[in-house]
Amino acid sequence: ENNKTDGPSVLIVGASGSVGSAALHLAVSASTASSVVAICGPANVEFCQSMGATAVLDYTNDYVSELSNQQFDLILDCVGGDDYY
C-alpha cells in the first residue's frame, strides 16, 4: 500500500488495460504519489488492488459519487470517450 502523504494524487481510468496497468505500476512504485485511485471493470478490481492502488473503483457502479469530494493532480484516461465525464 502506498503511504506517501505529500505527493500528487493520481486517478487512472482504465487502470487494468495494458497502458493503464503500466501507468498504475509507475504511479505506485516510481513516483511520489500520495494516492493512486484506479478505475477498472469488476473482473479486474483484485488485479488493481494487487498492483498497489490506494483505492480501486468498479466503473459499473456509481463511482462518480465516490470521487465527487476528491481532487486529483493528475488524471490519466486510458479509455476515452464521453461516458465518463
Short mmCIF file of N, CA and C in Angstrom, two decimals, residues 27-60:
data_model
loop_
_atom_site.label_atom_id
_atom_site.label_comp_id
_atom_site.label_asym_id
_atom_site.label_seq_id
_atom_site.Cartn_x
_atom_site.Cartn_y
_atom_site.Cartn_z
N ALA A 27 2.96 4.80 -11.21
CA ALA A 27 2.45 5.72 -10.19
C ALA A 27 2.67 5.18 -8.79
N VAL A 28 2.51 3.88 -8.62
CA VAL A 28 2.65 3.27 -7.30
C VAL A 28 4.12 3.12 -6.91
N SER A 29 4.94 2.67 -7.83
CA SER A 29 6.31 2.30 -7.45
C SER A 29 7.39 3.32 -7.77
N ALA A 30 7.18 4.15 -8.76
CA ALA A 30 8.28 5.01 -9.21
C ALA A 30 8.02 6.48 -8.98
N SER A 31 6.93 6.83 -8.35
CA SER A 31 6.65 8.25 -8.15
C SER A 31 6.46 8.54 -6.67
N THR A 32 6.14 9.78 -6.38
CA THR A 32 5.90 10.20 -5.00
C THR A 32 4.41 10.42 -4.77
N ALA A 33 3.58 9.75 -5.53
CA ALA A 33 2.13 9.96 -5.43
C ALA A 33 1.61 9.65 -4.04
N SER A 34 0.80 10.55 -3.51
CA SER A 34 0.22 10.32 -2.19
C SER A 34 -0.95 9.36 -2.26
N SER A 35 -1.67 9.37 -3.38
CA SER A 35 -2.74 8.39 -3.58
C SER A 35 -2.84 8.08 -5.06
N VAL A 36 -3.17 6.83 -5.33
CA VAL A 36 -3.37 6.38 -6.69
C VAL A 36 -4.70 5.66 -6.73
N VAL A 37 -5.68 6.27 -7.39
CA VAL A 37 -7.02 5.70 -7.49
C VAL A 37 -7.15 5.09 -8.88
N ALA A 38 -7.57 3.84 -8.92
CA ALA A 38 -7.72 3.11 -10.18
C ALA A 38 -9.20 2.87 -10.46
N ILE A 39 -9.61 3.07 -11.69
CA ILE A 39 -10.95 2.72 -12.13
C ILE A 39 -10.81 1.61 -13.16
N CYS A 40 -11.57 0.53 -12.94
CA CYS A 40 -11.49 -0.62 -13.83
C CYS A 40 -12.80 -1.39 -13.78
N GLY A 41 -12.89 -2.45 -14.55
CA GLY A 41 -14.07 -3.31 -14.55
C GLY A 41 -14.07 -4.24 -13.35
N PRO A 42 -15.23 -4.85 -13.06
CA PRO A 42 -15.35 -5.70 -11.88
C PRO A 42 -14.42 -6.90 -11.87
N ALA A 43 -14.08 -7.42 -13.02
CA ALA A 43 -13.20 -8.58 -13.09
C ALA A 43 -11.75 -8.24 -12.76
N ASN A 44 -11.42 -6.95 -12.75
CA ASN A 44 -10.03 -6.55 -12.56
C ASN A 44 -9.76 -5.78 -11.27
N VAL A 45 -10.75 -5.69 -10.40
CA VAL A 45 -10.58 -4.96 -9.15
C VAL A 45 -9.44 -5.56 -8.32
N GLU A 46 -9.43 -6.87 -8.16
CA GLU A 46 -8.37 -7.51 -7.37
C GLU A 46 -7.00 -7.31 -8.00
N PHE A 47 -6.93 -7.33 -9.32
CA PHE A 47 -5.66 -7.09 -10.01
C PHE A 47 -5.11 -5.71 -9.66
N CYS A 48 -5.95 -4.69 -9.75
CA CYS A 48 -5.51 -3.32 -9.45
C CYS A 48 -5.15 -3.17 -7.97
N GLN A 49 -5.87 -3.85 -7.10
CA GLN A 49 -5.52 -3.84 -5.69
C GLN A 49 -4.14 -4.47 -5.49
N SER A 50 -3.90 -5.57 -6.17
CA SER A 50 -2.61 -6.25 -6.03
C SER A 50 -1.46 -5.43 -6.58
N MET A 51 -1.77 -4.51 -7.51
CA MET A 51 -0.74 -3.63 -8.07
C MET A 51 -0.39 -2.49 -7.11
N GLY A 52 -1.22 -2.32 -6.06
CA GLY A 52 -0.90 -1.32 -5.04
C GLY A 52 -1.70 -0.04 -5.09
N ALA A 53 -2.79 -0.02 -5.84
CA ALA A 53 -3.63 1.18 -5.88
C ALA A 53 -4.15 1.50 -4.49
N THR A 54 -4.20 2.77 -4.16
CA THR A 54 -4.73 3.21 -2.87
C THR A 54 -6.21 2.88 -2.76
N ALA A 55 -6.94 3.07 -3.85
CA ALA A 55 -8.37 2.74 -3.92
C ALA A 55 -8.66 2.24 -5.34
N VAL A 56 -9.59 1.30 -5.43
CA VAL A 56 -9.99 0.77 -6.74
C VAL A 56 -11.51 0.89 -6.84
N LEU A 57 -11.96 1.50 -7.93
CA LEU A 57 -13.39 1.69 -8.16
C LEU A 57 -13.83 0.93 -9.40
N ASP A 58 -14.95 0.25 -9.29
CA ASP A 58 -15.54 -0.51 -10.38
C ASP A 58 -16.38 0.45 -11.24
N TYR A 59 -16.07 0.56 -12.51
CA TYR A 59 -16.77 1.52 -13.35
C TYR A 59 -18.24 1.15 -13.57
N THR A 60 -18.64 -0.08 -13.28
CA THR A 60 -20.04 -0.45 -13.45
C THR A 60 -20.90 0.01 -12.27
#
